[in-house]
């Protein structure tokens, strides 16, 4: 293998696959990135057994990418990334000598790294399915950023550590819950899906994938299998395992009719809750109590050792009903933050019923926060 | 105590003293900030027994600071800081009611905090000495930022965790060493000091003090006592304990005459060392080897598992002597970073002699890095 490549092009590709480099030392070869050079196409692959990322460099103009000899080798991921990042030259030469020695050099720098034979790399399929589902990158990114935070971090409830993707016809419904709150996003696909799917994607993995997406809004293909999913977009393939198990049915959590709907500016409401929760900030689920008196909203919290706080703001309501209800400030704030709209509607059903947060400006998103009984 | 104050003014003062709020629960009252309001002067004090910070708010125009009742109280530091930071109103009212209840309120917010009686606060002198030493804030900041990094973090060698301040006449010499490297800064004071001083100030504490200084270049008064030092500038007093013990004599480390002096651009030299140390980055003191061949500088490092690297750059030298010497890349890079000049001169005395780093552009600073024997 022997090539010359523009630094920026190689660095961009390395950054993409680097998230999958294994940092555990269980399988040493997975700490490496597989380089495969064939004709004028360089394929980089990294995998930590949980996710696999592959990207290709091709279609680059001749002056930025020259191939002298084809070949394959595994280069230690952490070092190659650091080397390419820190080299200041415009072009970088990479050459395999003596079978498993890798020379990385420019005019004044020469790195000589120990490589690993390609034959030791596990066989990773990255197969595509015939029945793919297409979704715009920007929409997938919104789905993930608006729902993943509501997943559980507790490995004792594996299904709740993922986002449930439900595809029926041209409707994709995504749910994420840790059993104290729920984030739901429903979007329409451009094409009707041939198959129906009901899968659970690890939240941590799909968060990594949407980070790679950047700002482009290209189509992402979802290739869904029994136990894994392949995301394919542009020159990137990203594969994640799926979580086994049945996702809880969350539809029954969504109340039919609200007792009262309160409308408010998101930022203003967020800041009030933020202040009211200061005194309870030591606790994991800082509880605040909300009460309406006509169009006055009163928020309170207290802590025996520290003191108590009360904040007031003016809101508009759809009727004269009043409510008094307690909830986790942290969960409510995270739910509010997930909206990119200016206002939200808070649907109250009753003191011990879930609180629904929706926005007329974006009806694809629903957040739900369970109340906390304080007496 | 009852007052109304502009939020920004109170927040700035709270930020200044907040670094001294104790986070350990040994003495609960030290988790608080002492508020003392007398005539039109509000004094805030915080102390964690290691450092004490005091700042005063006075001379503020009437519309921004109104005093209704004098008084003193201790308010829990963490909460008052968070409350004032997050309140969005321009003015904040603070009032002590029922002896030890503190009301902090604006139009729509009301916090009711539990306070502690002023009488429970330890008696902290913050005395001033008659024989103070004056130094410009900007110069003190440079001293600390250019030397503190070379101090030791190991509590087993207490004297090396501080910066040694030596004042004789109008010369202030500061030394900081962890026994592997040395940072020395020598500055001229505007006035001759009546006394001579040889003290050790905890690096961690004086770093906190210069952070408070901000960008102003006001005079800082040093009031030096047997076991403590008081820094006084503007409306801030900052007291730190001193470290007991005798600081090692470091003068004998500085070689008289160099075998060869190499001149180089700092950034270029820094980046080369940075790259050469990539392969050894797992080790604490990543060793690199430097060799000159005429005006060519060659830097190398290697690791049996990872591989090896060689970088070349052109330097100028004061004579034809060549050198081969090994040192810690980390220590050399930190020494180089402490210079704000464009070029440095590296003085080599011999393979097993300290390496001196100086700059013709700023002769107040000397950095010294000990070589490492690699054979």
XYZ file of C-alpha atoms in Angstrom:
750
model
C 0.000 0.000 0.000
C 1.402 3.380 -0.988
C -0.463 6.659 -1.363
C -0.243 10.431 -1.106
C -3.298 12.276 0.153
C -4.341 15.759 1.132
C -4.230 16.029 4.909
C -7.690 17.598 5.306
C -9.375 14.827 3.329
C -7.759 12.046 5.355
C -8.390 13.835 8.651
C -12.081 14.247 7.900
C -12.413 10.542 7.157
C -10.432 9.544 10.277
C -12.594 11.791 12.453
C -15.700 10.048 11.120
C -14.580 6.505 11.933
C -12.711 7.370 15.138
C -15.824 7.154 17.325
C -15.894 3.396 16.741
C -12.276 2.744 17.737
C -12.389 0.394 20.684
C -10.798 1.762 23.840
C -11.148 -1.529 25.667
C -8.239 -3.825 25.273
C -10.256 -7.015 24.950
C -9.645 -7.426 21.222
C -6.429 -5.481 20.425
C -7.026 -5.439 16.683
C -10.191 -3.358 17.260
C -8.025 -0.513 18.590
C -6.954 -0.142 14.971
C -8.478 1.348 11.844
C -8.557 -0.868 8.786
C -7.142 0.873 5.690
C -8.096 -0.744 2.371
C -6.738 0.832 -0.792
C -8.093 -0.484 -4.094
C -7.805 1.429 -7.360
C -8.518 5.027 -6.437
C -10.647 4.229 -3.408
C -9.501 4.241 0.217
C -11.872 2.580 2.683
C -11.472 3.136 6.435
C -13.257 0.870 8.916
C -13.386 0.968 12.722
C -15.460 -1.147 15.074
C -15.807 -1.715 18.781
C -18.221 -4.642 18.402
C -21.124 -2.397 19.406
C -20.934 -0.014 16.462
C -19.028 -0.166 13.185
C -18.243 2.901 11.091
C -16.922 2.786 7.550
C -16.149 5.653 5.225
C -14.625 5.798 1.766
C -12.449 8.360 0.087
C -13.048 8.322 -3.661
C -13.739 10.641 -6.537
C -11.009 12.964 -5.271
C -9.065 14.965 -7.875
C -5.651 13.582 -8.801
C -3.489 16.232 -7.192
C -5.091 15.545 -3.798
C -4.995 11.744 -3.864
C -2.391 9.618 -5.611
C -2.259 5.833 -5.409
C 0.981 4.043 -6.168
C 0.325 0.553 -4.772
C -2.911 -1.045 -3.582
C -3.070 -2.933 -0.300
C -4.589 -3.268 3.142
C -3.340 -2.842 6.712
C -4.593 -2.108 10.202
C -3.129 1.048 11.765
C -3.439 1.845 15.472
C -6.377 4.220 15.519
C -5.448 6.555 18.317
C -1.976 7.280 16.925
C -2.857 7.734 13.261
C -5.571 10.211 14.212
C -3.194 12.207 16.405
C -0.419 12.159 13.802
C -2.596 13.339 10.926
C -4.203 15.996 13.126
C -0.862 17.402 14.217
C 1.042 17.289 10.918
C 1.161 20.771 9.433
C 1.939 19.736 5.847
C -0.694 19.925 3.118
C -0.037 16.404 1.830
C 0.754 13.186 3.679
C 2.426 10.052 2.354
C 1.501 6.633 3.709
C 3.447 3.532 2.746
C 3.548 -0.041 3.994
C 7.103 -1.420 4.087
C 8.423 -4.813 5.262
C 4.867 -6.176 5.285
C 3.681 -4.684 8.592
C 5.609 -1.444 9.054
C 3.727 1.712 8.162
C 5.618 4.824 7.113
C 3.718 8.094 7.454
C 5.878 10.923 6.165
C 6.115 14.474 4.920
C 9.145 16.609 4.074
C 10.424 16.877 7.668
C 8.440 14.260 9.590
C 8.673 10.496 9.465
C 6.561 8.166 11.569
C 7.245 4.440 11.498
C 4.327 2.578 13.064
C 3.824 -1.103 13.789
C 0.811 -2.350 11.842
C -1.382 -5.410 12.101
C -2.193 -7.735 9.218
C -5.592 -7.167 7.653
C -6.274 -10.899 8.000
C -6.612 -10.486 11.755
C -9.523 -8.065 11.452
C -12.937 -9.596 12.216
C -15.235 -10.080 9.275
C -17.720 -7.238 9.436
C -20.488 -7.462 6.880
C -22.108 -4.046 6.720
C -24.694 -5.682 4.461
C -27.470 -3.672 2.966
C -31.098 -4.767 2.922
C -33.217 -4.766 -0.214
C -36.028 -3.005 1.629
C -34.452 0.152 2.872
C -36.253 3.077 4.516
C -35.216 6.593 3.482
C -35.224 9.566 5.821
C -33.735 13.061 5.547
C -30.617 13.568 7.669
C -31.975 16.733 9.275
C -35.163 14.974 10.351
C -33.308 11.990 11.817
C -31.087 14.393 13.707
C -34.110 16.168 15.189
C -35.710 12.868 16.182
C -32.612 11.794 18.056
C -31.858 15.131 19.703
C -35.475 15.568 20.801
C -35.963 12.082 22.252
C -32.658 10.403 23.253
C -32.280 12.424 26.489
C -35.410 10.745 27.884
C -33.885 7.252 27.644
C -32.676 5.447 30.724
C -29.012 5.047 31.582
C -29.653 2.030 33.722
C -28.406 -1.165 32.159
C -30.827 -3.074 34.407
C -33.635 -2.040 32.047
C -31.981 -2.631 28.660
C -34.990 -1.830 26.449
C -35.312 1.613 28.053
C -31.721 2.526 27.110
C -32.795 2.790 23.466
C -35.136 4.723 21.221
C -38.078 2.731 19.900
C -38.527 3.200 16.120
C -41.933 2.162 14.842
C -42.466 2.253 11.095
C -45.904 1.541 9.617
C -46.678 2.718 6.093
C -45.264 6.209 5.715
C -45.352 7.005 9.447
C -42.307 6.794 11.721
C -43.105 7.010 15.425
C -40.210 7.261 17.868
C -40.547 6.805 21.612
C -38.000 7.192 24.356
C -38.776 6.752 28.040
C -37.050 6.030 31.327
C -40.466 5.324 32.913
C -40.613 8.783 34.562
C -41.036 10.773 31.357
C -41.601 10.108 27.695
C -40.459 11.799 24.503
C -42.456 11.032 21.369
C -41.749 12.210 17.843
C -43.964 11.283 14.894
C -42.842 12.141 11.364
C -44.134 11.349 7.900
C -41.746 9.570 5.541
C -41.517 10.559 1.878
C -42.175 6.969 0.774
C -44.397 4.203 2.140
C -42.253 1.495 3.733
C -42.746 -1.990 2.277
C -42.287 -3.570 5.686
C -43.418 -2.585 9.153
C -40.677 -2.341 11.770
C -40.647 -2.116 15.557
C -37.051 -1.899 16.756
C -35.039 -0.462 19.655
C -31.811 1.384 18.737
C -29.322 2.043 21.572
C -29.623 5.805 22.273
C -25.899 6.182 22.807
C -25.116 4.712 19.394
C -27.621 6.702 17.363
C -26.449 9.875 19.114
C -22.954 9.126 17.794
C -24.341 8.599 14.311
C -26.181 11.927 14.125
C -23.018 13.698 15.297
C -21.261 12.415 12.170
C -24.101 13.736 9.995
C -23.003 17.326 10.497
C -25.172 19.957 8.882
C -25.887 18.256 5.591
C -29.438 17.167 4.930
C -28.691 14.218 2.652
C -30.934 11.180 2.626
C -30.036 8.528 5.210
C -30.888 4.957 4.264
C -32.004 2.692 7.117
C -31.221 -0.972 6.455
C -32.954 -2.875 9.230
C -32.160 -6.457 10.189
C -33.206 -8.730 13.027
C -30.455 -7.736 15.411
C -28.749 -4.762 13.752
C -29.348 -1.605 11.750
C -27.167 -0.049 9.056
C -27.350 3.700 8.436
C -25.970 4.654 5.040
C -25.475 8.211 3.827
C -23.055 9.728 1.360
C -19.772 7.867 1.823
C -20.496 6.690 5.381
C -21.874 3.397 6.665
C -22.724 3.192 10.357
C -23.906 -0.085 11.860
C -25.322 -0.551 15.361
C -26.656 -3.568 17.191
C -30.334 -3.460 18.133
C -31.635 -4.040 21.650
C -33.561 -7.288 22.079
C -36.881 -7.178 23.844
C -40.323 -5.642 23.669
C -40.658 -1.918 24.090
C -43.398 -0.960 26.577
C -46.629 0.330 25.079
C -46.628 4.017 25.896
C -49.823 5.064 24.108
C -51.954 4.536 27.197
C -49.865 7.169 28.993
C -51.086 9.918 26.699
C -54.297 11.330 28.173
C -57.285 11.916 25.910
C -58.478 15.212 27.172
C -56.920 17.948 29.228
C -58.559 19.543 32.217
C -56.805 22.779 31.299
C -54.173 23.869 28.786
C -51.724 26.564 29.768
C -49.732 28.443 27.113
C -46.409 30.077 27.833
C -43.176 31.322 26.358
C -40.623 28.490 26.631
C -37.618 30.541 27.756
C -39.540 32.428 30.396
C -41.056 29.247 31.843
C -37.684 27.473 31.689
C -35.882 30.253 33.571
C -38.529 30.359 36.298
C -38.243 26.592 36.885
C -34.459 26.896 36.796
C -34.505 29.482 39.596
C -37.136 27.699 41.671
C -35.045 24.528 41.586
C -31.847 26.209 42.848
C -32.515 25.281 46.461
C -33.139 21.636 45.591
C -30.194 21.324 43.233
C -28.454 18.810 45.467
C -31.156 16.248 44.894
C -31.294 14.137 41.795
C -34.929 14.832 40.952
C -35.439 18.321 42.262
C -39.128 18.626 42.960
C -41.009 21.861 42.328
C -44.709 22.556 42.810
C -46.743 24.420 40.211
C -50.023 26.132 40.994
C -52.298 28.301 38.893
C -54.521 31.032 40.321
C -56.356 32.427 37.337
C -53.683 33.670 34.946
C -51.022 33.744 37.624
C -48.659 30.804 37.691
C -46.914 30.209 41.025
C -43.925 27.913 41.294
C -42.534 26.857 44.641
C -39.941 24.623 46.147
C -38.432 24.223 49.559
C -35.732 22.416 51.447
C -35.775 22.151 55.215
C -32.068 23.001 55.556
C -31.753 25.673 52.884
C -35.042 27.579 52.739
C -37.879 28.100 50.288
C -38.625 29.985 47.098
C -41.656 31.261 45.248
C -41.820 32.647 41.710
C -44.759 34.124 39.841
C -45.418 34.618 36.156
C -48.405 35.382 33.947
C -49.694 32.697 31.597
C -52.718 32.273 29.353
C -55.128 29.377 29.821
C -57.887 27.833 27.689
C -60.416 27.841 30.568
C -60.876 28.770 34.230
C -59.765 25.480 35.753
C -56.852 25.715 38.187
C -54.255 23.074 38.999
C -51.713 22.261 41.680
C -49.153 19.663 40.738
C -45.554 18.693 41.570
C -42.872 17.383 39.213
C -39.128 17.039 38.662
C -37.643 20.381 37.603
C -34.853 18.562 35.764
C -37.246 16.494 33.649
C -39.499 19.455 32.884
C -36.523 21.593 31.864
C -35.107 18.886 29.587
C -38.526 18.457 27.993
C -38.853 22.218 27.398
C -35.338 22.430 25.981
C -36.163 19.827 23.320
C -38.529 22.242 21.566
C -37.117 24.643 19.016
C -40.330 26.647 19.066
C -41.046 29.874 20.929
C -44.116 28.796 22.901
C -45.472 25.576 24.373
C -48.811 24.355 25.611
C -48.827 22.498 28.896
C -51.755 20.072 29.112
C -52.888 19.250 32.639
C -55.239 16.303 33.130
C -55.181 16.067 36.914
C -52.916 16.223 39.946
C -51.748 12.645 39.589
C -51.929 12.437 35.803
C -49.063 12.904 33.325
C -48.290 16.440 32.186
C -48.162 16.810 28.421
C -45.989 19.384 26.681
C -46.770 20.174 23.063
C -46.400 23.107 20.690
C -48.792 24.358 18.037
C -45.723 25.464 16.068
C -44.437 21.869 15.752
C -46.973 19.114 16.171
C -44.506 16.277 15.535
C -43.184 16.373 19.101
C -44.839 15.418 22.378
C -43.132 15.414 25.753
C -44.660 13.853 28.824
C -43.547 14.255 32.429
C -45.042 12.229 35.257
C -46.109 14.169 38.350
C -44.631 13.424 41.759
C -46.910 12.976 44.737
C -45.685 15.215 47.542
C -48.229 14.303 50.204
C -30.017 44.283 57.401
C -32.011 45.593 54.475
C -30.725 46.788 51.124
C -31.451 47.123 47.429
C -28.571 46.652 45.029
C -27.933 46.428 41.324
C -27.617 42.763 40.382
C -24.422 43.143 38.346
C -22.585 44.849 41.213
C -23.525 42.171 43.734
C -22.774 39.357 41.298
C -19.286 40.678 40.571
C -18.525 40.821 44.300
C -19.943 37.349 44.927
C -17.883 35.914 42.080
C -14.742 37.364 43.632
C -15.216 35.812 47.066
C -16.803 32.572 45.861
C -13.455 30.840 45.299
C -12.908 30.791 49.048
C -16.235 29.188 49.945
C -15.430 25.942 51.684
C -16.792 22.868 49.940
C -15.755 20.569 52.757
C -18.356 20.149 55.450
C -15.936 20.221 58.375
C -16.918 23.706 59.530
C -20.451 24.345 58.186
C -20.316 28.101 58.755
C -17.452 28.333 56.225
C -19.841 27.201 53.487
C -21.368 30.649 53.921
C -20.475 34.164 52.866
C -20.437 36.798 55.576
C -22.443 39.893 54.633
C -21.674 43.010 56.713
C -23.616 46.158 55.926
C -22.505 49.342 57.659
C -23.460 52.806 56.460
C -23.176 52.629 52.683
C -20.607 49.839 52.623
C -21.303 46.137 52.081
C -18.432 43.795 52.960
C -18.444 40.181 51.757
C -16.060 37.627 53.290
C -15.490 33.952 52.485
C -12.863 31.606 53.852
C -12.014 27.926 53.675
C -9.256 28.171 56.316
C -6.619 27.989 53.562
C -7.514 31.230 51.810
C -9.749 34.122 52.803
C -11.219 36.559 50.298
C -12.913 39.806 51.218
C -14.365 42.438 48.953
C -16.300 45.617 49.640
C -19.013 47.379 47.720
C -18.874 51.110 48.385
C -18.891 54.408 46.566
C -21.748 53.164 44.402
C -24.255 55.753 43.182
C -27.524 55.935 45.130
C -29.843 54.509 42.503
C -27.757 51.304 42.351
C -27.322 50.710 46.085
C -29.774 51.685 48.807
C -29.316 50.831 52.450
C -32.341 50.820 54.733
C -31.001 48.987 57.807
C -27.446 48.019 58.742
C -26.620 44.512 59.935
C -24.656 41.308 59.434
C -25.520 37.738 58.535
C -23.982 34.634 57.009
C -25.687 33.416 53.828
C -25.058 29.993 52.329
C -22.508 30.751 49.635
C -23.425 28.278 46.951
C -27.102 29.264 46.932
C -26.744 33.039 47.087
C -24.336 32.911 44.140
C -26.714 30.769 42.075
C -29.729 32.910 42.965
C -28.103 36.212 42.069
C -26.662 34.752 38.880
C -30.026 33.429 37.701
C -32.261 36.350 38.667
C -33.075 38.381 35.559
C -34.117 41.589 37.320
C -31.887 44.660 37.341
C -32.171 45.238 41.094
C -32.265 42.783 43.973
C -33.601 43.315 47.491
C -32.029 41.545 50.453
C -33.605 41.686 53.877
C -33.022 39.847 57.134
C -36.292 39.013 58.898
C -36.946 37.109 62.146
C -33.250 37.346 63.032
C -31.908 34.580 60.817
C -34.231 34.372 57.815
C -32.959 36.059 54.686
C -35.398 37.322 52.073
C -33.979 37.827 48.593
C -36.655 39.228 46.341
C -37.555 41.014 43.154
C -40.948 41.764 41.577
C -41.802 38.121 40.799
C -39.251 36.074 42.757
C -38.938 35.540 46.469
C -36.281 33.388 48.115
C -36.399 32.758 51.835
C -33.080 31.338 53.007
C -31.950 30.080 56.393
C -29.055 32.224 57.594
C -26.407 31.767 60.264
C -25.631 34.290 62.967
C -22.563 36.421 62.298
C -21.308 35.541 65.781
C -20.589 31.985 64.645
C -18.117 33.109 61.984
C -14.448 32.592 62.912
C -12.480 35.707 63.668
C -10.428 36.392 60.565
C -8.020 39.252 60.888
C -6.935 40.207 57.403
C -4.426 42.496 59.132
C -2.175 44.694 57.104
C 1.521 45.079 57.740
C 3.228 48.422 58.076
C 5.957 47.337 55.679
C 4.084 46.408 52.544
C 5.628 45.581 49.187
C 3.968 47.036 46.067
C 3.834 45.255 42.726
C 1.832 45.895 39.561
C -1.054 43.453 39.045
C 0.016 42.620 35.502
C 3.547 41.749 36.622
C 2.329 39.551 39.487
C 0.022 37.773 37.059
C 2.906 37.079 34.688
C 5.077 35.793 37.525
C 2.428 33.326 38.600
C 1.397 32.176 35.138
C 5.016 31.704 34.069
C 6.165 29.768 37.137
C 3.299 28.041 38.995
C 3.027 25.172 36.475
C 6.514 23.982 37.473
C 5.498 23.412 41.097
C 4.948 19.926 42.438
C 1.502 18.478 43.090
C 2.836 15.971 45.570
C 1.875 16.782 49.121
C 4.803 14.627 50.276
C 7.120 17.523 49.359
C 5.183 20.475 50.793
C 7.759 23.204 50.040
C 7.753 22.265 46.345
C 3.982 22.816 46.069
C 4.567 26.564 46.358
C 6.315 29.422 44.606
C 9.328 30.814 46.428
C 9.243 34.642 46.627
C 12.575 36.198 47.468
C 12.651 39.942 48.023
C 15.948 41.753 48.563
C 16.113 45.500 47.982
C 14.167 46.233 44.829
C 14.587 42.757 43.337
C 11.893 40.078 43.484
C 13.106 36.610 42.491
C 10.522 33.864 42.141
C 11.370 30.173 41.847
C 9.148 27.199 41.271
C 10.416 23.645 40.918
C 9.225 20.068 41.237
C 12.893 18.906 41.214
C 12.725 17.897 37.520
C 12.452 21.421 36.135
C 12.663 24.962 37.370
C 10.909 28.183 36.459
C 12.596 31.416 37.544
C 11.305 34.934 37.124
C 13.266 37.968 38.311
C 11.623 41.403 38.285
C 12.569 44.825 39.544
C 10.211 46.484 42.012
C 9.388 50.185 41.750
C 10.432 50.750 45.384
C 13.178 49.271 47.553
C 11.662 46.946 50.159
C 12.488 47.849 53.781
C 12.658 44.200 54.730
C 14.047 41.149 52.986
C 11.639 38.262 52.578
C 12.024 34.595 51.662
C 8.613 32.946 51.655
C 6.776 30.078 49.968
C 3.233 30.808 48.722
C 1.033 27.805 47.843
C 0.864 27.792 44.015
C -2.775 26.781 44.000
C -3.743 29.757 46.161
C -1.810 32.423 44.303
C -3.211 31.083 41.018
C -6.689 31.742 42.411
C -5.667 35.244 43.403
C -4.375 36.250 39.983
C -7.597 34.953 38.424
C -9.506 37.526 40.483
C -7.180 40.277 39.237
C -8.710 40.212 35.796
C -7.174 42.546 33.257
C -6.613 45.565 35.449
C -3.058 46.546 36.195
C -3.632 48.175 39.573
C -0.995 48.021 42.270
C -1.166 44.918 44.486
C 0.079 45.376 48.039
C 1.849 42.390 49.586
C 1.527 42.300 53.379
C 3.834 39.527 54.499
C 3.699 37.870 57.923
C 5.374 34.873 59.464
C 2.815 32.313 58.387
C 0.516 34.194 56.018
C 0.407 36.762 53.239
C -2.279 39.330 52.480
C -2.725 40.596 48.926
C -4.622 43.867 48.781
C -5.752 45.555 45.606
C -8.641 47.880 44.869
C -11.540 46.659 46.989
C -10.231 43.105 47.387
C -8.253 41.480 50.187
C -6.944 37.956 49.611
C -5.129 36.117 52.379
C -3.259 32.834 52.008
C -1.303 30.732 54.452
C 2.417 30.370 53.724
C 4.197 27.024 53.489
C 6.594 26.332 56.354
C 10.071 25.123 55.505
C 13.214 26.049 53.642
C 13.058 26.303 49.883
C 15.912 24.445 48.155
C 18.718 26.583 46.799
C 18.285 26.411 43.047
C 21.049 28.797 41.988
C 23.593 26.002 41.672
C 21.372 24.381 39.023
C 21.890 27.261 36.621
C 25.030 26.515 34.575
C 27.594 29.233 34.072
C 28.444 28.712 30.499
C 26.758 26.976 27.626
C 28.507 24.561 25.294
C 26.187 25.754 22.537
C 23.140 28.000 22.247
C 20.452 27.138 19.734
C 17.914 29.763 18.633
C 14.508 28.859 17.322
C 10.967 30.026 16.768
C 8.905 28.916 19.774
C 5.795 27.734 17.936
C 7.733 25.742 15.389
C 9.855 24.020 18.037
C 6.786 23.394 20.196
C 4.844 21.756 17.363
C 7.753 19.500 16.446
C 8.075 18.262 20.032
C 4.325 17.851 20.226
C 4.347 15.561 17.176
C 7.417 13.616 18.217
C 5.833 12.861 21.576
C 2.609 11.452 20.088
C 3.861 7.866 20.242
C 4.884 8.184 23.881
C 1.751 10.008 24.975
C 0.657 7.165 27.229
C 3.619 7.662 29.481
C 3.692 10.336 32.115
C 7.043 11.824 31.163
C 7.194 11.225 27.462
C 10.850 11.130 26.573
C 12.161 12.560 23.307
C 15.747 12.754 22.086
C 17.164 15.900 20.522
C 20.229 15.884 18.293
C 21.893 18.631 16.298
C 23.848 18.011 13.096
C 25.078 21.423 12.062
C 21.995 23.566 11.621
C 19.696 20.581 11.374
C 17.814 19.680 14.517
C 16.598 16.097 14.693
C 14.027 15.022 17.252
C 13.205 11.374 17.828
C 11.186 9.146 20.050
C 10.182 5.529 19.995
C 8.026 2.995 21.734
C 8.553 -0.732 21.290
C 4.860 -1.472 20.816
C 3.831 1.543 18.767
C 6.768 2.486 16.552
C 9.163 5.386 16.133
C 9.241 8.918 14.797
C 11.815 11.381 13.525
C 11.320 15.087 12.817
C 13.762 17.592 11.360
C 13.890 21.349 11.479
C 16.447 24.073 10.775
C 17.820 26.097 13.680
C 20.568 28.643 14.157
C 23.416 28.057 16.579
C 26.061 30.264 18.158
C 28.890 27.826 17.319
C 29.670 24.472 15.667
C 29.230 22.289 18.749
C 26.660 19.520 18.395
C 24.592 17.928 21.149
C 22.531 14.805 21.742
C 20.264 14.939 24.754
C 16.966 13.439 25.987
C 14.246 15.126 28.021
C 10.571 15.056 28.903
C 8.493 16.444 26.040
C 5.794 17.500 28.477
C 8.176 19.570 30.600
C 9.861 21.160 27.575
C 6.509 22.073 26.034
C 5.252 23.627 29.267
C 8.474 25.622 29.569
C 8.170 26.872 25.969
C 4.508 27.787 26.457
C 5.389 30.050 29.384
C 7.154 32.512 27.056
C 5.109 35.181 25.370
C 7.975 35.957 23.001
C 8.421 34.763 19.428
C 11.812 33.104 19.749
C 13.807 31.325 22.449
C 17.425 30.400 23.006
C 18.099 26.883 24.208
C 21.349 26.697 26.179
C 23.002 23.284 26.185
C 25.796 22.654 28.692
C 26.224 18.925 28.222
C 24.346 15.655 27.815
C 23.685 15.253 31.503
C 23.447 18.935 32.395
C 20.270 21.006 32.731
C 18.851 22.586 29.588
C 18.216 26.309 29.920
C 15.488 28.122 28.009
C 15.715 31.906 27.798
C 14.638 34.640 25.434
C 16.478 37.772 24.403
C 13.080 39.438 24.077
C 12.282 38.953 27.779
C 15.243 38.465 30.093
C 13.142 38.257 33.282
C 12.261 34.616 32.663
C 14.429 31.491 32.790
C 13.154 27.959 32.380
C 15.267 24.916 33.145
C 14.540 21.310 32.227
C 16.642 18.429 33.503
C 17.806 15.893 30.922
C 16.868 12.225 31.213
C 19.516 9.552 30.819
C 18.303 7.057 28.274
C 21.244 4.626 28.387
